[in-house]
Short mmCIF file of C-alpha atoms and ligand atoms in Angstrom, two decimals:
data_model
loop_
_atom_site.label_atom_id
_atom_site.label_comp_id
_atom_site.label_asym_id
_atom_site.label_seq_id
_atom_site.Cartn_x
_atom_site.Cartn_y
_atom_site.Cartn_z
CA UNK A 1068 -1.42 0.38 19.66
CA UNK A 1069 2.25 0.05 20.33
CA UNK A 1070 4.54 0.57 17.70
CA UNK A 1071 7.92 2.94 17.36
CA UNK A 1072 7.37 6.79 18.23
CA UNK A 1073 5.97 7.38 13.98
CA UNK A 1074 8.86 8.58 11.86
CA UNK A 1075 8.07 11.28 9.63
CA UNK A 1076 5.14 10.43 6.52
CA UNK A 1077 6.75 7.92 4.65
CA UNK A 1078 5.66 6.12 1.43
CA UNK A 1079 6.56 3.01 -0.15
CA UNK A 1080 5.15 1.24 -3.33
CA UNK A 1081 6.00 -1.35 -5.33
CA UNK A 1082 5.55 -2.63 -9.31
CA UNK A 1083 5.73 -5.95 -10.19
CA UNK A 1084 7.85 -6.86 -13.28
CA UNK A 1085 5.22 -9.04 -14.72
CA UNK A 1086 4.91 -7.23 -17.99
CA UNK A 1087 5.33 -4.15 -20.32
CA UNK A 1088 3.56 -1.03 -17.91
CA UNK A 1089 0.49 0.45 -19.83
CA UNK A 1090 -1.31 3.77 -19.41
CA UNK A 1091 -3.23 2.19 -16.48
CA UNK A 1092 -0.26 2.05 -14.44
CA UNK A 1093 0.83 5.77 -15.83
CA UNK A 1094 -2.24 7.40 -14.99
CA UNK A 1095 -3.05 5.09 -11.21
CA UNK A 1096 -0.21 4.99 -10.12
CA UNK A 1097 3.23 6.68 -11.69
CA UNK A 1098 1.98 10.25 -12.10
CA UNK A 1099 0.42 10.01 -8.54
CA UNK A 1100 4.19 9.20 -7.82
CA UNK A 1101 5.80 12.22 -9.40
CA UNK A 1102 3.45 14.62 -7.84
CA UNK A 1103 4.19 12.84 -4.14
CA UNK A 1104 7.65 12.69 -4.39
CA UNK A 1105 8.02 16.43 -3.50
CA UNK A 1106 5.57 16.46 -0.76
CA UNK A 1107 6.36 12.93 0.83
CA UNK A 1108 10.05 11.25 1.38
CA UNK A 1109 8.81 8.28 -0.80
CA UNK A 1110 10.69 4.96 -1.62
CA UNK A 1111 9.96 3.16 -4.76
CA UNK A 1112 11.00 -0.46 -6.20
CA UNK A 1113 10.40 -2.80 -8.77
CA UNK A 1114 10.09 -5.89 -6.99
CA UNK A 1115 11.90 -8.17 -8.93
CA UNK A 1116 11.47 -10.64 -6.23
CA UNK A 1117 7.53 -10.72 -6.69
CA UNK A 1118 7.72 -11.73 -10.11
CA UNK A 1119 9.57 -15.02 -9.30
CA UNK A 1120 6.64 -16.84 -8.01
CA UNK A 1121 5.29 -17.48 -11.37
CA UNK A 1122 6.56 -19.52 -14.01
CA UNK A 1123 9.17 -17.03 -15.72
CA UNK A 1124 11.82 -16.48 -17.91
CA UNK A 1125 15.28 -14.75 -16.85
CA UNK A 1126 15.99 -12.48 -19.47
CA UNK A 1127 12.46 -11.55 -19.82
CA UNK A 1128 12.59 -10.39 -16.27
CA UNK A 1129 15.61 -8.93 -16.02
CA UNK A 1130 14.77 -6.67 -19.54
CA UNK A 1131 11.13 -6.02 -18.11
CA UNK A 1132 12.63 -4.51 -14.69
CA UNK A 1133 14.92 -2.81 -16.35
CA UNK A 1134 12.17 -0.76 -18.42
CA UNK A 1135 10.22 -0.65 -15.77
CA UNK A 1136 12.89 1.39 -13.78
CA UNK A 1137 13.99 3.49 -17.23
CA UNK A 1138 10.30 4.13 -17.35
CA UNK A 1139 9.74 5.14 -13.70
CA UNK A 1140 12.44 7.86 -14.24
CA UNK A 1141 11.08 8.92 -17.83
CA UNK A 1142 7.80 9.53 -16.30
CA UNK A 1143 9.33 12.02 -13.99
CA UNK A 1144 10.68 10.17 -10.65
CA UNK A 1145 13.24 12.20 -9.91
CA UNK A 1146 16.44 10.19 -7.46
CA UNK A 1147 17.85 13.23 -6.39
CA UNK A 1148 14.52 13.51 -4.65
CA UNK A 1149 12.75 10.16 -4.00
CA UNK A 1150 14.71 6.30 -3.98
CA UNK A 1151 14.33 4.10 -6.55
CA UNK A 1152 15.59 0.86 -5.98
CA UNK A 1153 15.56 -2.76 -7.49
CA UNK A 1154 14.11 -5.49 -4.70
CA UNK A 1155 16.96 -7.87 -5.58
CA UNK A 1156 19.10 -5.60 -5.06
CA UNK A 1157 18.76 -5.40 -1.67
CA UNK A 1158 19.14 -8.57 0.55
CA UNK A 1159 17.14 -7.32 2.95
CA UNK A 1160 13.86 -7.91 1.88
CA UNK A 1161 14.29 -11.93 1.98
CA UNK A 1162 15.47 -11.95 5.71
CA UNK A 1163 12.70 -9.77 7.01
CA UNK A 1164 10.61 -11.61 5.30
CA UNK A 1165 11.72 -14.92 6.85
CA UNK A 1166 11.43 -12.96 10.75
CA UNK A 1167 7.48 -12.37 9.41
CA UNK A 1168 6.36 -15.48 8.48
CA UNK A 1169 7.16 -16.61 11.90
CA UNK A 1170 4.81 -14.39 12.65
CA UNK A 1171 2.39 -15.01 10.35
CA UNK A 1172 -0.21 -18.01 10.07
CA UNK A 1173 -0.91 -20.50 7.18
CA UNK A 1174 -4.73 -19.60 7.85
CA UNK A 1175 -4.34 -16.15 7.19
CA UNK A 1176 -2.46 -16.58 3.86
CA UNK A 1177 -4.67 -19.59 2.86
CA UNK A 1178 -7.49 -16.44 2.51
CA UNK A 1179 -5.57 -14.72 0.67
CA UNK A 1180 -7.55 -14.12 -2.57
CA UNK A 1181 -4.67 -13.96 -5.27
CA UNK A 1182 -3.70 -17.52 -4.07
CA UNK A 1183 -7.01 -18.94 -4.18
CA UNK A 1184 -7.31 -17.87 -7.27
CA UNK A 1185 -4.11 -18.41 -8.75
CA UNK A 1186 -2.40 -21.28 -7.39
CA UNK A 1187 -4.49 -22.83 -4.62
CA UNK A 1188 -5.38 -26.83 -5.28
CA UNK A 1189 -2.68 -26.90 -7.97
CA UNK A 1190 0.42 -29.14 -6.64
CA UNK A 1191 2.77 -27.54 -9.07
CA UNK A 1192 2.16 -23.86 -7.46
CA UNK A 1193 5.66 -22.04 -6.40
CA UNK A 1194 5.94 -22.19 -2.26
CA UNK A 1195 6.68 -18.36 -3.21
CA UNK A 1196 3.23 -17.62 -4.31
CA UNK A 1197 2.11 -18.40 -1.00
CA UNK A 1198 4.18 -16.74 0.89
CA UNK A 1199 4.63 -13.51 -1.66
CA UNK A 1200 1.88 -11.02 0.99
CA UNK A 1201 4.59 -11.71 3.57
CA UNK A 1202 7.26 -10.47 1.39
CA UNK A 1203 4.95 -7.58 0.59
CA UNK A 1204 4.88 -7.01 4.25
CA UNK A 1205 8.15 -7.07 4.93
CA UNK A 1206 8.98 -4.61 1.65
CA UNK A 1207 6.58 -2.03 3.40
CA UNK A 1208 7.67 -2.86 7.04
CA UNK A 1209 11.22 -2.28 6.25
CA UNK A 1210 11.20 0.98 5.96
CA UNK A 1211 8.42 2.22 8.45
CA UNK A 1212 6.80 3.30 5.57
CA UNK A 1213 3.10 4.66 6.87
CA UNK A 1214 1.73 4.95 3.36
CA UNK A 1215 1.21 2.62 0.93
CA UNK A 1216 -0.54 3.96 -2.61
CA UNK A 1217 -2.17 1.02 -4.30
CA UNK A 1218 -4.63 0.05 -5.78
CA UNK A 1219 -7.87 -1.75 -4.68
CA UNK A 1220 -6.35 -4.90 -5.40
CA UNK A 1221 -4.10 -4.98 -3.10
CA UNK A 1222 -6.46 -3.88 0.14
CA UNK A 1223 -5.99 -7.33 1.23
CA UNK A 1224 -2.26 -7.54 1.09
CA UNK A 1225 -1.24 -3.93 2.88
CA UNK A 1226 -4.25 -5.49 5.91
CA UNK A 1227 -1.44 -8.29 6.38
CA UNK A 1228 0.95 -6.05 6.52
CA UNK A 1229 -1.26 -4.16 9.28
CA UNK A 1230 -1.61 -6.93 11.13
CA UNK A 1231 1.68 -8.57 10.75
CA UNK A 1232 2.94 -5.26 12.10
CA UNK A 1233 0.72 -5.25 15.44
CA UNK A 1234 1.14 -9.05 16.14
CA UNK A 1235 5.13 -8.05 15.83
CA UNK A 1236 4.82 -5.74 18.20
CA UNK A 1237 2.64 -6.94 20.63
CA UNK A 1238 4.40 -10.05 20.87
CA UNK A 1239 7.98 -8.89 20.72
CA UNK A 1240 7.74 -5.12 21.66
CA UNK A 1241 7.48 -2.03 19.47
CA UNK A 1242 9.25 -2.47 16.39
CA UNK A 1243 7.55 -1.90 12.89
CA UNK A 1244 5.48 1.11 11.99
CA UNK A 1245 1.55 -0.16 10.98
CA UNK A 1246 1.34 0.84 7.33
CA UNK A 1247 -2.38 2.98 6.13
CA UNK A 1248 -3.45 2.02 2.73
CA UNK A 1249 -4.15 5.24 0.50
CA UNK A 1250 -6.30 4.34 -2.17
CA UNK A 1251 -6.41 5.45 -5.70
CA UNK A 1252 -8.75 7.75 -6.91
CA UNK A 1253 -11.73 5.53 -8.23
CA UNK A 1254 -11.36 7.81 -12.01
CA UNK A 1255 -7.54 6.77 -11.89
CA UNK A 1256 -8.99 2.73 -12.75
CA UNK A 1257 -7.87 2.42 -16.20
CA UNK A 1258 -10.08 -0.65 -18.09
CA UNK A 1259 -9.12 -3.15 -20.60
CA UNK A 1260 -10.08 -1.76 -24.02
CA UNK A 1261 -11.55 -4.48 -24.94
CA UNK A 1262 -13.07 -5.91 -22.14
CA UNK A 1263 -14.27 -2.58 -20.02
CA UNK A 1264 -15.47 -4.34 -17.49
CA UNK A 1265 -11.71 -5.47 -16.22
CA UNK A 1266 -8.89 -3.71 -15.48
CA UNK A 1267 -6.27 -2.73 -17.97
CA UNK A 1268 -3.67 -5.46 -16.86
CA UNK A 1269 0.36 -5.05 -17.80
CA UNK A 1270 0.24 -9.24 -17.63
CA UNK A 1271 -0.88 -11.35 -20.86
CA UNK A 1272 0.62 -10.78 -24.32
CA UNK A 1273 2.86 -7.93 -25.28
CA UNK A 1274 0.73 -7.18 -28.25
CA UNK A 1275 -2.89 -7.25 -26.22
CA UNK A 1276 -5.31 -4.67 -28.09
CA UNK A 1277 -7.49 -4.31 -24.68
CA UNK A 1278 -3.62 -2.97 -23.33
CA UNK A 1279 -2.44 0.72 -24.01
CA UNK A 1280 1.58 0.04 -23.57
CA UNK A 1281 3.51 2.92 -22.21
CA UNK A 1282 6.16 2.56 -25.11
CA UNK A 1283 3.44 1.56 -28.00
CA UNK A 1284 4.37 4.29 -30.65
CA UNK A 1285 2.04 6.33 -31.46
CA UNK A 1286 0.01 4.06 -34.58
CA UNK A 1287 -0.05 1.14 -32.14
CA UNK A 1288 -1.88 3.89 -29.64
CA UNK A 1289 -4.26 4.76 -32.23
CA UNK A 1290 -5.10 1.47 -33.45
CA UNK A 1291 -5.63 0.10 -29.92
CA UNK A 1292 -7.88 3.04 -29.22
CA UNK A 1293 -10.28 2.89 -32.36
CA UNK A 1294 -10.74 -0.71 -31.92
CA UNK A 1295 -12.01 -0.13 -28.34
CA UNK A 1296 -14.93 -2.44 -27.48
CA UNK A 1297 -17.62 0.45 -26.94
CA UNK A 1298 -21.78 -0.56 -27.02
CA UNK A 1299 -24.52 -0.59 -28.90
CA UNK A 1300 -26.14 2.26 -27.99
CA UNK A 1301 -25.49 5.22 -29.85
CA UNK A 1302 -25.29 7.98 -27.32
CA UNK A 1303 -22.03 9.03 -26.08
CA UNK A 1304 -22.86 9.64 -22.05
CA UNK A 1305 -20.73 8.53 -18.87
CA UNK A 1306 -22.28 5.90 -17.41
CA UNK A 1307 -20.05 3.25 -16.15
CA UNK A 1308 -23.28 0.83 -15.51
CA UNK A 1309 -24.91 0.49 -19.14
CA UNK A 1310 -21.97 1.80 -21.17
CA UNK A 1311 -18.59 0.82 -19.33
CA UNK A 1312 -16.81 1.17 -22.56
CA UNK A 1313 -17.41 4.58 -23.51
CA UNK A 1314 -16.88 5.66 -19.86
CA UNK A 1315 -13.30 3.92 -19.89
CA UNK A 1316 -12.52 6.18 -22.99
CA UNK A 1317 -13.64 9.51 -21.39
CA UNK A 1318 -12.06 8.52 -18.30
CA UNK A 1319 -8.86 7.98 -20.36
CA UNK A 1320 -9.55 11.47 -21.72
CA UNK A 1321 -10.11 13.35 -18.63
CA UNK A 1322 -7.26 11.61 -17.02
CA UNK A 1323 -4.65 12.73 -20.23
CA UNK A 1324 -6.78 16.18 -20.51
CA UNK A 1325 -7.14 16.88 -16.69
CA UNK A 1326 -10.84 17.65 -17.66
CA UNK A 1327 -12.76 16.77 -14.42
CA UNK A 1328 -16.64 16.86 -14.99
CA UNK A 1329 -17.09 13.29 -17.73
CA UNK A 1330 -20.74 14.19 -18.16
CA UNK A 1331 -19.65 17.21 -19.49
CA UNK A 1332 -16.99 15.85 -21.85
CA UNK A 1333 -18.99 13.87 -23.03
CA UNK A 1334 -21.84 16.08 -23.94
CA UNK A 1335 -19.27 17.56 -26.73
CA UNK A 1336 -19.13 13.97 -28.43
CA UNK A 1337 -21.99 13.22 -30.83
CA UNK A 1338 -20.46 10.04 -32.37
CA UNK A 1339 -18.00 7.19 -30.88
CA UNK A 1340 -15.42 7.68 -33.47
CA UNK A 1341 -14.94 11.60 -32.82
CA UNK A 1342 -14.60 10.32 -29.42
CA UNK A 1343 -12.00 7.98 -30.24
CA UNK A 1344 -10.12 10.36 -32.34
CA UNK A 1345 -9.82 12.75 -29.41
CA UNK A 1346 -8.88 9.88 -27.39
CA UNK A 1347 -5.75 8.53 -29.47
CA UNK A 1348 -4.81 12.16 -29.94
CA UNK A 1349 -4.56 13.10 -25.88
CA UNK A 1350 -2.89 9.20 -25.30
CA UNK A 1351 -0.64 10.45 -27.97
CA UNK A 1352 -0.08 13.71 -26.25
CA UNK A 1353 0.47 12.54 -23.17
CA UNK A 1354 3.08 9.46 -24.06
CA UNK A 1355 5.52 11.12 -26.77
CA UNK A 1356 7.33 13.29 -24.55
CA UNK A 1357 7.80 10.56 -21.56
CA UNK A 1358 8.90 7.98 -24.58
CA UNK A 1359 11.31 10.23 -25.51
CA UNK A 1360 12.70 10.84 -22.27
CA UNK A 1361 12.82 6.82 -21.84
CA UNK A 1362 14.42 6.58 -25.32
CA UNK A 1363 17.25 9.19 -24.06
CA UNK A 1364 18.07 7.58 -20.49
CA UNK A 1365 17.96 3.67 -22.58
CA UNK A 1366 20.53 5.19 -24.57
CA UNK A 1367 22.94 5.50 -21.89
CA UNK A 1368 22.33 2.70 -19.60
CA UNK A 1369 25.00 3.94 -17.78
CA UNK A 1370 22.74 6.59 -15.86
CA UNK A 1371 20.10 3.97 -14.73
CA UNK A 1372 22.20 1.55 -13.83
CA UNK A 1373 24.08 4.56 -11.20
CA UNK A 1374 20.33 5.18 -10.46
CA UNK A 1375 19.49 1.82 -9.17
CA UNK A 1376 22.60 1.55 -7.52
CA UNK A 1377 22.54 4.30 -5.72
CA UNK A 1378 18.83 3.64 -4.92
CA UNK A 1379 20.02 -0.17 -3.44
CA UNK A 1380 22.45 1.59 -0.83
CA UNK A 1381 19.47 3.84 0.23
CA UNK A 1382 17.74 2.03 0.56
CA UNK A 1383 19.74 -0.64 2.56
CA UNK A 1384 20.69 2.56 5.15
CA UNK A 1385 16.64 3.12 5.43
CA UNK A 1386 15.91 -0.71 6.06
CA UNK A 1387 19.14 -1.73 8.11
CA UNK A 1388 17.92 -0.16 11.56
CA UNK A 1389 14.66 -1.92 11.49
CA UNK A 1390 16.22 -5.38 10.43
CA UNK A 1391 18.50 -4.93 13.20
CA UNK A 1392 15.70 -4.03 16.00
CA UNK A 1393 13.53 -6.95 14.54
CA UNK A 1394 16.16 -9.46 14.88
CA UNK A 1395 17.22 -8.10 18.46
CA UNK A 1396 13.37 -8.48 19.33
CA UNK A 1397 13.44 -12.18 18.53
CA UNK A 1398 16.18 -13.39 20.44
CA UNK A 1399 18.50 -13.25 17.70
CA UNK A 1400 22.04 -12.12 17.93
CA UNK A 1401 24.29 -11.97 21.21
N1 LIG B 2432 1.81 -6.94 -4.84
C1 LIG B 2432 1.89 -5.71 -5.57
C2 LIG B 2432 1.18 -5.90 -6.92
O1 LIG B 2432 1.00 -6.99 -7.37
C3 LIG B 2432 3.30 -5.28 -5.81
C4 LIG B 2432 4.01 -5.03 -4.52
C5 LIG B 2432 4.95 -5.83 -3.96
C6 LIG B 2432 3.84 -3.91 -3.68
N2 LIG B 2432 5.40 -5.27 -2.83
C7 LIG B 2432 4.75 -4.11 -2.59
C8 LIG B 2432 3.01 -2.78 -3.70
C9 LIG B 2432 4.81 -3.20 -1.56
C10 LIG B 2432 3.10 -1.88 -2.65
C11 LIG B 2432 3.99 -2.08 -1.58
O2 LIG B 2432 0.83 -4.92 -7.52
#
């Protein structure tokens, strides 16, 4: 396939600013993040952008990217190493953006399952919506990133970007770097607490039990966590079939404990409530130290907002070059 001589690995991913993060973004994504960071030159953003193309409310949005960033750093990003940027912040995005949808077609994003399901058929749906995987696309294409870590969710947005990527180049000559998906490991999918059988979701009320929050303090933790939906049987055993519940909670535990083998965890649990207990306790564990490193850097705003800053010009002088061939490739410019 044509496409530039690869750059070096590369990673970019993105969180939407859609809501409060929760432990299922912590353990799927974030602390994947701060590991990867030291092996990988890796570009993150909150993509401020994204969260336009459903009804929303300014402040909300700006205060929810804002701790989204503070909380990105708390957990461990570190800029000195990796970039971490706001979307908005960086024009960039838009106009590549606009270059890919004239490349991509209405069929493909008509099958795009997030629109069919959320705004398809409904006159009052933002253009955005519609057009948001090609903004996806162009926030990975930018910066020739050849990783993107996501989740399962998104397999159908990074294949646009895949193809958006070879149908620029074939068409216009080798420009943009074709993107592989790396998924998360299957025991990083956090579930709802109270519905096990979806996926813990940062969207829907602040004060959702099914929702661990990353900043809940630590009696908000513990009453989310004994109120967990479990099942009627009275075993505790990982089995994600007949007892998704209880296998959410020891996957919670392994995931705060770094105990590996489930079956085995659970075999030391004769009763749901011990299991619980334990449970709180390691969610506990795991979130005072990061909350307290959040509630230091929100102290002095000062230091994130250098952060983003600095992240924005980055990330600009990564993205620049490959605005500038894509344009050139057109038939824009002199
Ligand atoms: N669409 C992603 C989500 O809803 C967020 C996102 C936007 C993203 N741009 C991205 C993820 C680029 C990875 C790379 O979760």
């Amino acid at each position: 396939m044509t496409q530039p001589t690869t750059p070096e690995r590369r990673i970019f991913s993105g969180i939407k600013p859609t809501g409060r993060l929760t432990l299922g973004n912590h353990l799927g994504a974030l602390r994947r993040f701060v590991d990867l960071q030291h092996e990988v030159r890796c570009l993150f953003s909150v993509v401020d952008l994204h969260a336009l193309t459903v009804d929303h409310d300014p402040a909300r949005l700006r205060a929810l990217t804002r701790e989204a960033a503070t909380l990105y750093l708390a957990a461990g990003l570190d800029p000195s190493v990796c970039v971490l940027f706001r979307q908005g912040d960086v024009p960039l995005h838009a106009e590549l953006s606009y270059l890919l949808e004239c490349t991509a077609h209405v069929g493909e994003l008509g099958r795009m399952i997030q629109y069919k399901e959320k705004g398809r058929d409904r006159p009052q749906t933002r253009v955005s919506l519609f057009t948001y995987p090609v903004l996806m696309a162009a926030d990975i294409l930018a910066y020739r990133a050849t990783e993107v870590p996501v989740g399962d969710d998104q397999r159908q947005h990074v294949e646009l970007a895949r193809d958006l990527a070879a149908r620029f180049n074939r068409t216009y000559g080798p420009v943009l770097v074709v993107p592989e998906m790396t998924p998360a490991p299957v025991a990083a999918r956090v579930m709802d607490l109270q519905d096990p059988t979806r996926k813990m979701s940062k969207e829907g009320p602040d004060d959702a039990l099914g929702a661990i929050r990353l900043l809940d303090p630590p009696d908000v933790v513990r009453r989310k966590v004994l109120r967990a939906v479990t099942d009627s049987g009275a075993h505790v055993r990982y089995d994600v079939q007949t007892q998704p519940g209880v296998a959410n909670l020891l996957d919670i535990l392994g995931g705060c404990t770094g105990e590996n083998d489930l079956h085995a965890l659970a075999e030391r649990y004769s009763s749901y409530g011990s299991l619980k207990r334990d449970v709180a306790d390691a969610v506990i564990a795991l979130l005072t130290p990061l909350q307290k490193r959040y509630a230091d850097l929100a102290a002095n705003a000062g230091e994130v907002d250098a952060v983003l800053r600095r992240g924005a010009e980055q990330a600009i002088e990564i993205a620049a070059p490959t605005l500038t061939d894509a344009k050139r490739a057109m038939g824009l410019g002199g």
